[in-house]
XYZ file of C-alpha atoms in Angstrom:
229
model
C 109.410 158.026 119.108
C 110.764 157.557 122.152
C 114.180 157.845 122.236
C 116.914 156.375 125.044
C 120.443 157.578 124.617
C 123.981 157.375 126.807
C 126.803 158.574 127.040
C 129.451 159.060 130.512
C 129.668 163.161 128.575
C 126.792 164.727 130.134
C 127.088 167.124 127.598
C 126.397 165.098 124.838
C 122.910 163.330 126.169
C 122.003 167.354 126.796
C 123.362 168.260 123.287
C 121.012 165.063 121.702
C 118.207 165.168 123.783
C 118.043 168.934 122.604
C 118.315 169.094 118.536
C 115.537 165.677 118.838
C 113.048 167.477 121.452
C 113.419 169.959 118.420
C 112.847 167.353 116.020
C 109.023 166.759 118.148
C 110.862 163.098 119.135
C 111.180 162.156 123.465
C 114.946 161.814 125.251
C 115.282 160.147 128.382
C 119.325 159.776 129.102
C 121.655 157.949 131.436
C 125.153 158.752 131.920
C 126.228 154.532 132.678
C 124.136 151.789 130.873
C 124.019 149.818 134.073
C 121.050 152.513 134.578
C 119.975 152.363 131.455
C 119.668 148.216 131.109
C 117.148 148.883 134.482
C 115.463 151.556 132.607
C 114.435 149.255 129.588
C 113.516 146.972 132.337
C 110.831 148.580 132.817
C 110.060 151.260 129.381
C 109.783 150.786 126.086
C 111.717 152.944 123.614
C 111.978 152.737 120.137
C 115.232 154.251 118.713
C 118.696 153.288 121.120
C 121.660 155.512 120.645
C 124.064 155.348 122.897
C 128.138 156.178 123.261
C 130.378 152.675 121.801
C 132.751 153.659 124.193
C 130.472 153.684 127.808
C 132.893 153.310 130.406
C 131.079 150.717 132.403
C 130.466 147.856 129.325
C 131.802 147.115 126.274
C 129.656 148.495 123.137
C 129.232 145.160 122.214
C 127.425 143.473 125.649
C 125.325 146.728 125.799
C 124.270 146.477 122.629
C 123.294 142.951 122.916
C 121.660 143.579 126.336
C 119.578 145.751 125.468
C 118.289 144.612 122.221
C 116.949 142.067 124.506
C 113.827 145.139 125.730
C 113.832 147.518 122.877
C 110.855 147.839 121.133
C 110.282 145.112 118.422
C 112.786 146.790 115.591
C 114.032 149.514 116.585
C 117.351 151.578 115.027
C 120.234 151.425 117.242
C 122.849 153.896 115.951
C 126.029 154.705 118.804
C 128.295 157.277 118.805
C 131.920 156.935 118.114
C 135.015 159.973 118.605
C 137.208 157.600 116.650
C 136.751 158.079 112.411
C 139.523 155.171 111.432
C 137.865 151.013 110.749
C 138.058 149.233 114.463
C 135.080 150.663 116.534
C 132.575 151.304 113.337
C 133.748 148.014 112.191
C 133.146 146.572 115.159
C 129.379 148.293 115.892
C 128.266 147.047 112.769
C 128.794 143.739 113.590
C 127.732 143.854 116.764
C 124.051 144.477 115.243
C 124.083 148.381 115.020
C 122.199 149.931 112.322
C 124.517 153.589 111.917
C 126.771 155.665 113.988
C 128.220 158.952 114.491
C 131.365 159.920 114.384
C 132.160 162.695 117.213
C 131.702 165.932 117.247
C 128.021 165.858 116.492
C 126.324 167.833 113.720
C 123.303 168.435 113.614
C 121.722 168.989 111.507
C 123.331 165.241 110.007
C 121.880 163.358 113.450
C 118.354 164.689 112.298
C 118.476 163.050 109.601
C 120.288 160.312 110.558
C 117.915 159.543 113.167
C 114.947 159.650 110.898
C 115.716 157.815 108.298
C 115.910 154.869 111.249
C 113.455 155.504 112.646
C 111.442 155.773 109.080
C 113.009 152.450 107.970
C 111.978 150.752 111.430
C 108.412 152.460 111.200
C 107.143 152.423 108.084
C 102.856 152.322 109.324
C 103.689 155.489 111.699
C 106.165 157.904 109.579
C 102.801 159.279 106.680
C 100.637 156.548 106.449
C 96.823 157.914 105.846
C 95.306 154.071 107.399
C 96.693 151.209 109.452
C 93.803 148.489 109.319
C 94.401 146.253 113.119
C 91.705 144.285 112.368
C 88.225 145.449 112.309
C 89.835 148.929 112.750
C 90.755 151.038 110.767
C 92.452 154.231 111.371
C 92.488 156.890 108.513
C 96.398 159.047 110.507
C 95.786 162.145 108.101
C 91.565 162.927 109.167
C 92.279 161.319 112.200
C 88.794 158.966 112.316
C 88.210 156.032 113.280
C 86.005 152.954 112.332
C 85.079 150.336 112.895
C 83.374 147.805 110.435
C 83.207 150.776 108.055
C 81.396 152.632 110.710
C 83.133 155.742 111.862
C 83.658 155.878 115.802
C 82.475 159.165 117.404
C 85.733 159.326 119.255
C 87.647 162.758 120.616
C 91.129 163.575 119.031
C 92.882 161.774 122.629
C 90.641 159.357 122.394
C 92.291 158.159 119.152
C 95.500 158.445 119.933
C 94.835 155.846 122.979
C 93.514 154.347 120.689
C 96.531 153.930 118.133
C 99.313 153.148 120.942
C 97.305 150.489 122.660
C 97.384 149.169 118.856
C 100.033 149.900 117.505
C 101.479 148.014 121.276
C 99.099 144.390 121.114
C 100.427 142.808 123.458
C 102.915 144.931 125.660
C 102.237 146.304 128.763
C 102.749 150.177 129.115
C 102.792 152.385 132.002
C 101.461 155.767 132.848
C 104.068 156.930 131.744
C 104.685 155.600 128.194
C 101.170 156.760 128.061
C 100.933 160.113 129.443
C 104.062 160.791 127.182
C 102.694 159.578 124.174
C 98.735 160.974 123.981
C 99.168 164.191 126.187
C 102.317 164.979 125.471
C 103.688 168.475 126.808
C 100.695 168.361 129.652
C 102.514 167.796 132.560
C 100.055 167.437 134.355
C 97.247 164.656 134.072
C 95.228 163.133 137.214
C 94.703 159.157 137.370
C 91.395 159.345 136.726
C 91.608 161.433 133.483
C 93.433 158.278 132.278
C 91.602 155.802 132.791
C 88.036 157.766 131.857
C 89.618 158.212 128.802
C 91.095 154.595 128.735
C 87.929 153.488 129.815
C 86.567 155.410 126.937
C 88.270 152.917 124.146
C 87.353 150.337 125.387
C 83.515 150.826 125.486
C 83.833 152.937 121.846
C 85.645 150.213 120.853
C 84.299 146.802 122.359
C 87.633 145.692 122.958
C 85.644 142.914 124.373
C 86.890 139.007 124.391
C 83.293 138.909 121.345
C 85.102 142.034 119.307
C 88.062 139.589 119.475
C 90.445 141.829 121.729
C 90.810 142.820 126.157
C 92.363 146.186 127.396
C 93.186 144.989 130.671
C 94.931 147.336 133.396
C 98.435 145.739 134.202
C 98.902 146.467 138.212
C 100.788 148.920 139.255
C 101.532 149.643 136.139
C 99.499 150.614 133.199
C 97.522 148.666 130.122
C 97.924 146.236 127.580
C 95.715 145.285 125.484
C 95.237 141.780 123.861
C 94.217 140.423 120.882
C 92.830 138.003 121.957
C 91.587 133.759 119.068
C 93.854 133.710 115.597
């Protein structure tokens, strides 16, 4: 999952990024609320972890503005140096889903993050079958069916298609697609991604008469649109 992390202390963001990257997530870190909110206008994220006492913005204000830009249902966890009730109550009242008290403990952080993500995105954690209209994704074997017929798709085509269906109606940037599908491959030529998208469009017959349309978003990426009811 893609997690955005905010803390004025670079050593804290480095620690969090290291721990969560080791657990299989992708972390983007920021030192100011302004920079983080600017990034949320451009990219999609699945979770927010932030210091309640960030220097340039109050915790409640930051959380409110971030919620407007985060993926639907994305959990938020705040960090505090105080074990007193004031910050904790304020953060939970503002709508945060959980909190941790510094100094952070690695194993506890992984456990809390995984629990929040499981709760927020149950379909993406251990589900063996996901259905979107006439399309059925069997995640464990990596098999894709359309109207009951198995489609001949590669591993990357399967996960690229699943990424689009999990984000119907949401524009996905090339950077997001790259990180989600190609993961550790640092250099992916633009033409390679376009070719994979074209194959997914053709193999899944993503065209208006079938109720879906996979379209480019100029100078940004791609979006899968669901047509009709």
